[in-house]
Short mmCIF file of C-alpha atoms in Angstrom, two decimals:
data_model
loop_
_atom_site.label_atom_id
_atom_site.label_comp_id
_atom_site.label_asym_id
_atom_site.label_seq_id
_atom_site.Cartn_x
_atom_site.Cartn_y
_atom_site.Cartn_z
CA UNK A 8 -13.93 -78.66 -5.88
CA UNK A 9 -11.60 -77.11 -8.47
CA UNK A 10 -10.06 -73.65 -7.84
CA UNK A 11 -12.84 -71.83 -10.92
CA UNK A 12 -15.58 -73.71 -8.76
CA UNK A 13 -14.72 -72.16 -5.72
CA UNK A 14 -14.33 -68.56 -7.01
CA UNK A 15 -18.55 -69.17 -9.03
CA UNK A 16 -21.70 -68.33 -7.17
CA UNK A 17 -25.47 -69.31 -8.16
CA UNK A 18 -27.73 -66.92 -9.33
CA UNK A 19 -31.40 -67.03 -10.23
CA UNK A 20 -32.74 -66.42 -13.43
CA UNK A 21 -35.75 -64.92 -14.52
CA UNK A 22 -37.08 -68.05 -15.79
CA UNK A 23 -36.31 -69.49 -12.26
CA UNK A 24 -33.33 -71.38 -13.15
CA UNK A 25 -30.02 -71.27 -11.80
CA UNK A 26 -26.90 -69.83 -13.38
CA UNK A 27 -23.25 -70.10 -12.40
CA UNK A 28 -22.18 -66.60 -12.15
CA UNK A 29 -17.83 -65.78 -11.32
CA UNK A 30 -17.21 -63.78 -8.43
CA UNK A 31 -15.13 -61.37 -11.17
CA UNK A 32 -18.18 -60.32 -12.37
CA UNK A 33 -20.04 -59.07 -9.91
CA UNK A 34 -21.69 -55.86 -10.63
CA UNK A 35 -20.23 -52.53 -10.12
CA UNK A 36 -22.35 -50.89 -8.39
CA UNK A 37 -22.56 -54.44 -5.76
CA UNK A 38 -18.36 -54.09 -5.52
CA UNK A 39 -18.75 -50.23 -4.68
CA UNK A 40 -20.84 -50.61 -1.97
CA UNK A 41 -19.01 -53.48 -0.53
CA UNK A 42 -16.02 -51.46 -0.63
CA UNK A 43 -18.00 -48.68 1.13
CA UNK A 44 -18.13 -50.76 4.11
CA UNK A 45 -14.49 -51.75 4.39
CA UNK A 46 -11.39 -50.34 6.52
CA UNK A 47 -8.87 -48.87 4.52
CA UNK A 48 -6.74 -51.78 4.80
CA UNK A 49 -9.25 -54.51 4.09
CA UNK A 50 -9.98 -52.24 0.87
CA UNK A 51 -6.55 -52.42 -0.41
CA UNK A 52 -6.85 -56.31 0.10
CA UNK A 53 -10.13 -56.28 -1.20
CA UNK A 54 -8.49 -54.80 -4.80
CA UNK A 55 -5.95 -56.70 -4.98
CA UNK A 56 -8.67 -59.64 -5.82
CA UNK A 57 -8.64 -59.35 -9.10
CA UNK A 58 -8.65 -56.51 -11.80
CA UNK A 59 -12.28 -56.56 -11.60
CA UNK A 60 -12.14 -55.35 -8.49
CA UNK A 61 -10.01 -52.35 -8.78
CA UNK A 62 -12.85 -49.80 -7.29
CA UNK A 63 -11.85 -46.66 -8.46
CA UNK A 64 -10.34 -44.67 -5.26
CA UNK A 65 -12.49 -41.78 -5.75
CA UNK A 66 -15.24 -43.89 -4.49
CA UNK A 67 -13.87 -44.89 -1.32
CA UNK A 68 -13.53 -42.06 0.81
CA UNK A 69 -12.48 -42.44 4.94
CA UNK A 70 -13.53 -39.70 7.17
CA UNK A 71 -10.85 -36.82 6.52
CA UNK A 72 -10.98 -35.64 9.70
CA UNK A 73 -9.70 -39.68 10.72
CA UNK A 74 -6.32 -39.79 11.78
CA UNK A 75 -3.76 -42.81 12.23
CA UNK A 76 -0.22 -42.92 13.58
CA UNK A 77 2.61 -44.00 11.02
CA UNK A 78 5.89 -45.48 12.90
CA UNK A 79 8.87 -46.07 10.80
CA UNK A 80 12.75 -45.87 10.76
CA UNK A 81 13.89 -49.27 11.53
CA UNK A 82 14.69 -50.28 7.97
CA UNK A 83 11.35 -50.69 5.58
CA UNK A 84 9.26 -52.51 8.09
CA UNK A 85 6.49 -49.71 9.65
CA UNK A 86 4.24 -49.80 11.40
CA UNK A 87 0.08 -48.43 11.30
CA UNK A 88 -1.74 -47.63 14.25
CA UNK A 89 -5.73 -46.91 13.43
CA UNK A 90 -7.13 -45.21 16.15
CA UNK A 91 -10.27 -46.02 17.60
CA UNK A 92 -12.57 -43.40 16.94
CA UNK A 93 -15.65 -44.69 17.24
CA UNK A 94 -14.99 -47.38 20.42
CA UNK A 95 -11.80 -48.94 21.82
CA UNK A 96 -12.73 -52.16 19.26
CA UNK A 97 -12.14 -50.50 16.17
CA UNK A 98 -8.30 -49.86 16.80
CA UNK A 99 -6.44 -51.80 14.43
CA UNK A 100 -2.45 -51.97 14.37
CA UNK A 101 -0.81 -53.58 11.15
CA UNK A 102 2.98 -54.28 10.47
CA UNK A 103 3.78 -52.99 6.72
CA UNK A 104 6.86 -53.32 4.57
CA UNK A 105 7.49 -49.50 2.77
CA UNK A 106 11.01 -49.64 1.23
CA UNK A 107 10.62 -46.09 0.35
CA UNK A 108 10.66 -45.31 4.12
CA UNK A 109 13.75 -46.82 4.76
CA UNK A 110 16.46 -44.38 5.77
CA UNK A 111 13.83 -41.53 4.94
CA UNK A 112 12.83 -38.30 6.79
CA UNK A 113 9.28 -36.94 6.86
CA UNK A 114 9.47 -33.32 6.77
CA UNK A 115 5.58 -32.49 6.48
CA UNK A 116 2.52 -34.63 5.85
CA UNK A 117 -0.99 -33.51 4.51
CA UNK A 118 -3.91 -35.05 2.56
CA UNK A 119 -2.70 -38.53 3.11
CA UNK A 120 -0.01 -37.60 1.40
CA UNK A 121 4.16 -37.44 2.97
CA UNK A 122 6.81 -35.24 2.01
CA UNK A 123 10.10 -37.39 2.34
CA UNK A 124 13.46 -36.87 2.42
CA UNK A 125 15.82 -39.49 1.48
CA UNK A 126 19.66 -39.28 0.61
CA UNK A 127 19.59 -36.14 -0.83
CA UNK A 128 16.39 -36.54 -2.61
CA UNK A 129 12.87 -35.51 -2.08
CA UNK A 130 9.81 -36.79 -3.16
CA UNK A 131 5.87 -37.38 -2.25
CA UNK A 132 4.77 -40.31 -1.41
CA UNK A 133 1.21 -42.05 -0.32
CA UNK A 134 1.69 -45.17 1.90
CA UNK A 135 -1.98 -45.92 1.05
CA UNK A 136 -1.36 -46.61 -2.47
CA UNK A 137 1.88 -46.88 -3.12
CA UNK A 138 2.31 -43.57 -4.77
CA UNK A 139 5.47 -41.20 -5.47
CA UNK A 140 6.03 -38.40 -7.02
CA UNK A 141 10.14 -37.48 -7.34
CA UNK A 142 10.55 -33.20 -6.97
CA UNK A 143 13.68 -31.26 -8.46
CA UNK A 144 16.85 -31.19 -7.03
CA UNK A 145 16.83 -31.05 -2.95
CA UNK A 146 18.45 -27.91 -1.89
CA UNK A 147 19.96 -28.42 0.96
CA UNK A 148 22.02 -31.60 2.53
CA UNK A 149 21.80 -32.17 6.31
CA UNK A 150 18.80 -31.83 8.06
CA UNK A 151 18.46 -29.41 10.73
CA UNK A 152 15.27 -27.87 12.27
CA UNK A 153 14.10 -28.36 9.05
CA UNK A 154 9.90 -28.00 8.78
CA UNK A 155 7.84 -28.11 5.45
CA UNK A 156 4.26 -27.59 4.00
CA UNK A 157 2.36 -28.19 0.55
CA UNK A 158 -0.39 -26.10 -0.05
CA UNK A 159 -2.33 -28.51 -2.10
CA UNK A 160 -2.91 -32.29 -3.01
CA UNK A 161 0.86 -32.99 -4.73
CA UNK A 162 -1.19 -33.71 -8.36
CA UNK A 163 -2.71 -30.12 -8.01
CA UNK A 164 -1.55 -27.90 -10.80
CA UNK A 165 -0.78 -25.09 -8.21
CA UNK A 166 0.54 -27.07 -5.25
CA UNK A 167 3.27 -25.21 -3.50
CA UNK A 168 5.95 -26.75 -1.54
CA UNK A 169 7.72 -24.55 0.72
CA UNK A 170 11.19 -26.12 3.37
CA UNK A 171 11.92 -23.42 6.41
CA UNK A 172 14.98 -23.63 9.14
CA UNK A 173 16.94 -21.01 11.09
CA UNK A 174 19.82 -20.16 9.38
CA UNK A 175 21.43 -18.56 12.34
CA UNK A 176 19.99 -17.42 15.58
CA UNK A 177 18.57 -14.54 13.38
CA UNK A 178 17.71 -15.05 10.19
CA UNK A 179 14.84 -17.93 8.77
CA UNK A 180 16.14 -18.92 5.76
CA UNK A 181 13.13 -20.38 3.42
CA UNK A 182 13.24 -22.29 0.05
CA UNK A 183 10.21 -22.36 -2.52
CA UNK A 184 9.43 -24.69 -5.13
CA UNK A 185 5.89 -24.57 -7.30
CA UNK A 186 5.18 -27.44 -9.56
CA UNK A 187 6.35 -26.55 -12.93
CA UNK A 188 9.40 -25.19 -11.55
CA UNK A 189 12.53 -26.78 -11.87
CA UNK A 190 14.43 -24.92 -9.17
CA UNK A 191 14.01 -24.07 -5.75
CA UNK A 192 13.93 -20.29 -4.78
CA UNK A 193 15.41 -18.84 -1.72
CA UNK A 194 13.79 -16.53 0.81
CA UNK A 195 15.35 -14.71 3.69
CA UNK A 196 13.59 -13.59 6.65
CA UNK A 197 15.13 -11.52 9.78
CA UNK A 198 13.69 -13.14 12.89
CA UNK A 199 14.98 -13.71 16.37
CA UNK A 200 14.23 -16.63 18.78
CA UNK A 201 12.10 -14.30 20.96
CA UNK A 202 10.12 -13.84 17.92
CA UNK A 203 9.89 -17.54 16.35
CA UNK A 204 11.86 -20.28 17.83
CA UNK A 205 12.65 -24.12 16.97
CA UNK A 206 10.25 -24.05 14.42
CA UNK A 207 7.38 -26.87 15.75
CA UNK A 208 4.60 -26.92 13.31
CA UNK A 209 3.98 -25.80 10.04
CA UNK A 210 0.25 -24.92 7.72
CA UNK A 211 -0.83 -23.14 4.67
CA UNK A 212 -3.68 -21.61 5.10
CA UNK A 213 -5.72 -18.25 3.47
CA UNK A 214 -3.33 -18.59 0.51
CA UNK A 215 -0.08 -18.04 3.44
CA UNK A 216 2.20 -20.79 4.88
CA UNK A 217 2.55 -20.56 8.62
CA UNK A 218 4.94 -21.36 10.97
CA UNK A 219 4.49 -21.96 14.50
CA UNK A 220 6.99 -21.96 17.79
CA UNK A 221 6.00 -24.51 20.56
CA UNK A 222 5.28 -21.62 22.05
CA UNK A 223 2.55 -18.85 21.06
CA UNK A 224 5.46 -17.21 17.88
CA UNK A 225 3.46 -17.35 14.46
CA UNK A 226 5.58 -16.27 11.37
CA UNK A 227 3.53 -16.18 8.32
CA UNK A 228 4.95 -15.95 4.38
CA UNK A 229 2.75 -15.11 1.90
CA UNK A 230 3.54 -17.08 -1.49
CA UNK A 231 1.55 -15.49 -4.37
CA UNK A 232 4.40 -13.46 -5.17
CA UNK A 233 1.85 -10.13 -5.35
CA UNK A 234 2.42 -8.97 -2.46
CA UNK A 235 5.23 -6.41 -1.50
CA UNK A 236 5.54 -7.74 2.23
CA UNK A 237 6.26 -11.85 1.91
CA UNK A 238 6.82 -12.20 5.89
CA UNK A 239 4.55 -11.44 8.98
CA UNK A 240 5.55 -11.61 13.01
CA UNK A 241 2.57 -12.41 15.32
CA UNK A 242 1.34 -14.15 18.23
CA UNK A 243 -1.10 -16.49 18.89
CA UNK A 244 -3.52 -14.75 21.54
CA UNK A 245 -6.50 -16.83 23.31
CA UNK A 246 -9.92 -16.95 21.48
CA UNK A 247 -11.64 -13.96 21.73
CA UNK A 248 -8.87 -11.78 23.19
CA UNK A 249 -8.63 -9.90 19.73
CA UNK A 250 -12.34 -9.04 18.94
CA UNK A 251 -11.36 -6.51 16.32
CA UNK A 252 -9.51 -7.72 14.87
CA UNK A 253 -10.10 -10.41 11.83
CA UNK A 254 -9.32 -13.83 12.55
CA UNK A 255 -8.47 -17.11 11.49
CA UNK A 256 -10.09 -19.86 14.37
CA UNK A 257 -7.43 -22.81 14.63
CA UNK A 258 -6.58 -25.16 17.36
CA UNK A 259 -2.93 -26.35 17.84
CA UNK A 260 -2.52 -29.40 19.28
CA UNK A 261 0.68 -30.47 21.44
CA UNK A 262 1.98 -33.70 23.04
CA UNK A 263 -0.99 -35.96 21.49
CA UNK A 264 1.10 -38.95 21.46
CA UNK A 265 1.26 -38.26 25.24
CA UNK A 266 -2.01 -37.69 25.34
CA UNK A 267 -3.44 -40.60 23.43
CA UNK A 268 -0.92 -42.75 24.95
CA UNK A 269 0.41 -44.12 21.65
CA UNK A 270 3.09 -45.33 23.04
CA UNK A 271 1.28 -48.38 24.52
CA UNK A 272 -1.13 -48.65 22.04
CA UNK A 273 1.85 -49.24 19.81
CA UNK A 274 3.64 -51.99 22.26
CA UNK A 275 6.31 -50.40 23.92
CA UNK A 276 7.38 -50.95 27.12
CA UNK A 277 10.66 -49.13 27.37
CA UNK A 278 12.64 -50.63 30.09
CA UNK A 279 15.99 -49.40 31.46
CA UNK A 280 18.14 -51.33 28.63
CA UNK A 281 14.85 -50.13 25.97
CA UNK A 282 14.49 -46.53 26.19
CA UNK A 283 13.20 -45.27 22.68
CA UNK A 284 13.64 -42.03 21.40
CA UNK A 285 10.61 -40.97 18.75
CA UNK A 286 10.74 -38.18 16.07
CA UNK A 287 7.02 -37.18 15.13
CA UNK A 288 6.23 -34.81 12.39
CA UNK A 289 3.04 -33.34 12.71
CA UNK A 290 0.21 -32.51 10.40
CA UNK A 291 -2.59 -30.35 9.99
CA UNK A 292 -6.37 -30.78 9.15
CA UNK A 293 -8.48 -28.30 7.07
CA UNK A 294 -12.16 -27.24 8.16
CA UNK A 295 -14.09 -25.26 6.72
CA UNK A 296 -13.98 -22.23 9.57
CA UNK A 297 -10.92 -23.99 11.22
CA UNK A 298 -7.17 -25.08 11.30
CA UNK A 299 -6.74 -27.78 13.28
CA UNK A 300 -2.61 -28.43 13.61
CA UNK A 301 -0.79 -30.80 15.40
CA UNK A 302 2.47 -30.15 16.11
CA UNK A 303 5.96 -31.61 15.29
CA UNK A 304 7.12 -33.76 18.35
CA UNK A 305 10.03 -35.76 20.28
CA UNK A 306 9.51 -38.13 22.83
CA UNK A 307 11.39 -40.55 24.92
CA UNK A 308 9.93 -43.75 26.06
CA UNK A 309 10.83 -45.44 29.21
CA UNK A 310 8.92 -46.66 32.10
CA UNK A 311 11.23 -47.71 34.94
CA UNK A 312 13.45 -45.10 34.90
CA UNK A 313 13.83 -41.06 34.17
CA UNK A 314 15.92 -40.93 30.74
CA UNK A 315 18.79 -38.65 31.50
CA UNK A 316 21.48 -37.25 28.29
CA UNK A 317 23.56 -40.99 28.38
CA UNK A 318 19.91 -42.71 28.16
CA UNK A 319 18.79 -40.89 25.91
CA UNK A 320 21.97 -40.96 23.23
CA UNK A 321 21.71 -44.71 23.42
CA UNK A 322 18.22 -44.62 22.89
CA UNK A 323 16.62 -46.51 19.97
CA UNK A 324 16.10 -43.60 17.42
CA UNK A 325 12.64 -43.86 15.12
CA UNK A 326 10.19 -42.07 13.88
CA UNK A 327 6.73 -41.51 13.67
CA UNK A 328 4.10 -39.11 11.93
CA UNK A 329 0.78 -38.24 11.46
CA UNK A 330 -1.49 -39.09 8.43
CA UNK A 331 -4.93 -38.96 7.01
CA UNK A 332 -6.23 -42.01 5.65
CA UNK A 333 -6.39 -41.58 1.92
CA UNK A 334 -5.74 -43.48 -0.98
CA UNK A 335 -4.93 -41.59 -3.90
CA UNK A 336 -3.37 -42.52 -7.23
CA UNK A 337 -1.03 -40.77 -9.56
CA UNK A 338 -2.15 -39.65 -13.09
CA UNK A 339 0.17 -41.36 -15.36
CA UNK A 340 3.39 -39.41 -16.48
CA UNK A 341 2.73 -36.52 -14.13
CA UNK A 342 5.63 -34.59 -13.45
CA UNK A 343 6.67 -31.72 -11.21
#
């Protein structure tokens, strides 16, 4: 059977004959709801078929409260980690080549989509699909403490990106960038470590970015530019310690690799001459009465033996973040 044979199927007639019918012409409405049924990965297989089957990615939408578990940082070869939400069979882990990841920081990830950092340039980028969107000169050089949040889907009109670390043990220094800009602004912030230390997790939420401690510090900055006080101090409080007082309901979640053991899931075993040290940059999920953050994260893996400060500088050093399943594609010639 010849290779055009093989890719034909028979179809019935009205006059009760049979037709030869190519598998590229399927109907559209047939290919959508094939596609419904597929895992994100088998759906980017499935359009890579042929251009007939390009479904259109707005109808293909994963649960956005799913989460998987991106591991990179050993060159461009990364690793996925699905997690099995609905039973212990549905976990999936695939091996994926991402050049853009190689020698890359994520500083913040929402939407599906990662905030990256890569030899002095930043840009956004969507594993899913492939992806990137290149932002205006980076304005600063060495990382360090360094935390970020978007307000919106990148391709938003009034996404906000926003980069915060302590510039001494005082002072949060802050830069700004809104798409349309070309240049980052700079915002200054007087704030001691009692009030807001090693910045763990970051959100943008009722139109202000916040900033969280891995403690219960909460700085917030409000970005519209109306209003005469940018910066707020707080502290998170217990639910329903503060009845009158308005509030936002948001859970913050810490340690989840621990928690979820991802560490196993993912293969390693970390042995005395294996001890891995993992970055993990958090991310956040939006309800619509909640805030559901998970936190920024370091971990060392090892299993036979308690990693002391010579361990743990020889350590394998990677890095690993948090992501939404989404694909989402790039309008062409957009531009920040």
């Amino acid at each position: 059977m010849s290779n055009n044979e093989e890719c034909k199927e028979m179809k019935r007639t009205k006059s009760d004959e049979w037709e030869v019918v190519e598998w590229c012409n399927l109907p559209g409405d047939l290919l959508s709801r094939i596609a419904s049924y597929l895992e994100l990965i088998d759906f980017l297989s499935f359009r890579s078929v042929c251009k007939e089957w390009l479904i259109p990615p707005s109808e293909y939408n994963p649960s956005c409260r799913e989460l998987w578990f991106l591991l990179y940082g050993e060159g461009s070869q990364c690793s996925f980690l699905k997690l099995g939400s609905q039973s212990p069979n549905s976990e999936r882990l695939y091996t994926v080549n991402f050049p853009e990841l190689d020698g890359a920081t994520c500083l913040a990830s929402y939407l599906g989509w990662l905030l990256l950092v890569q030899e002095g340039a930043m840009f956004f980028f969507c594993p899913f699909s492939r992806a990137k969107i290149d932002l205006p000169d980076c304005p600063f050089t060495d990382l360090s403490e360094h935390v970020a949040a978007f307000s919106a889907d990148p391709t938003c009109q009034d996404c906000v990106v926003v980069v915060v670390s302590r510039k001494s043990e005082v002072e949060l220094e802050l830069h700004l960038l809104r798409r349309g800009n070309k240049e980052w602004h700079k915002h200054c912030h007087r704030c001691v470590r009692s009030t807001l230390n090693t910045v763990s997790g970051a959100a943008f939420s009722e139109e202000k970015f916040q900033f969280l401690d891995a403690d219960d510090g909460l700085v917030t900055f409000n970005a519209d530019g109306k209003s005469s006080k940018s910066w707020a101090n707080y502290r998170i409080v217990n639910h329903g310690s503060s009845k009158d007082v308005e509030t936002l309901e948001y859970h913050v979640r810490k340690n989840m690799f621990g928690v979820l053991n991802i560490g196993q899931r993912l293969g390693f075993r970390g042995g005395e001459d294996d001890v891995v040290s993992i970055s993990i940059c958090g991310t956040m999920i939006l309800g619509i009465q909640w805030l559901h953050i998970l936190r920024n994260d370091s971990v060392i893996l090892s299993e036979t033996i308690v990693p002391d400060q010579q361990h743990v500088a020889l350590a394998r050093q990677i890095k690993g973040v948090w992501i939404q399943p989404r694909y989402v594609q790039v309008p062409p010639g957009l531009t920040w």
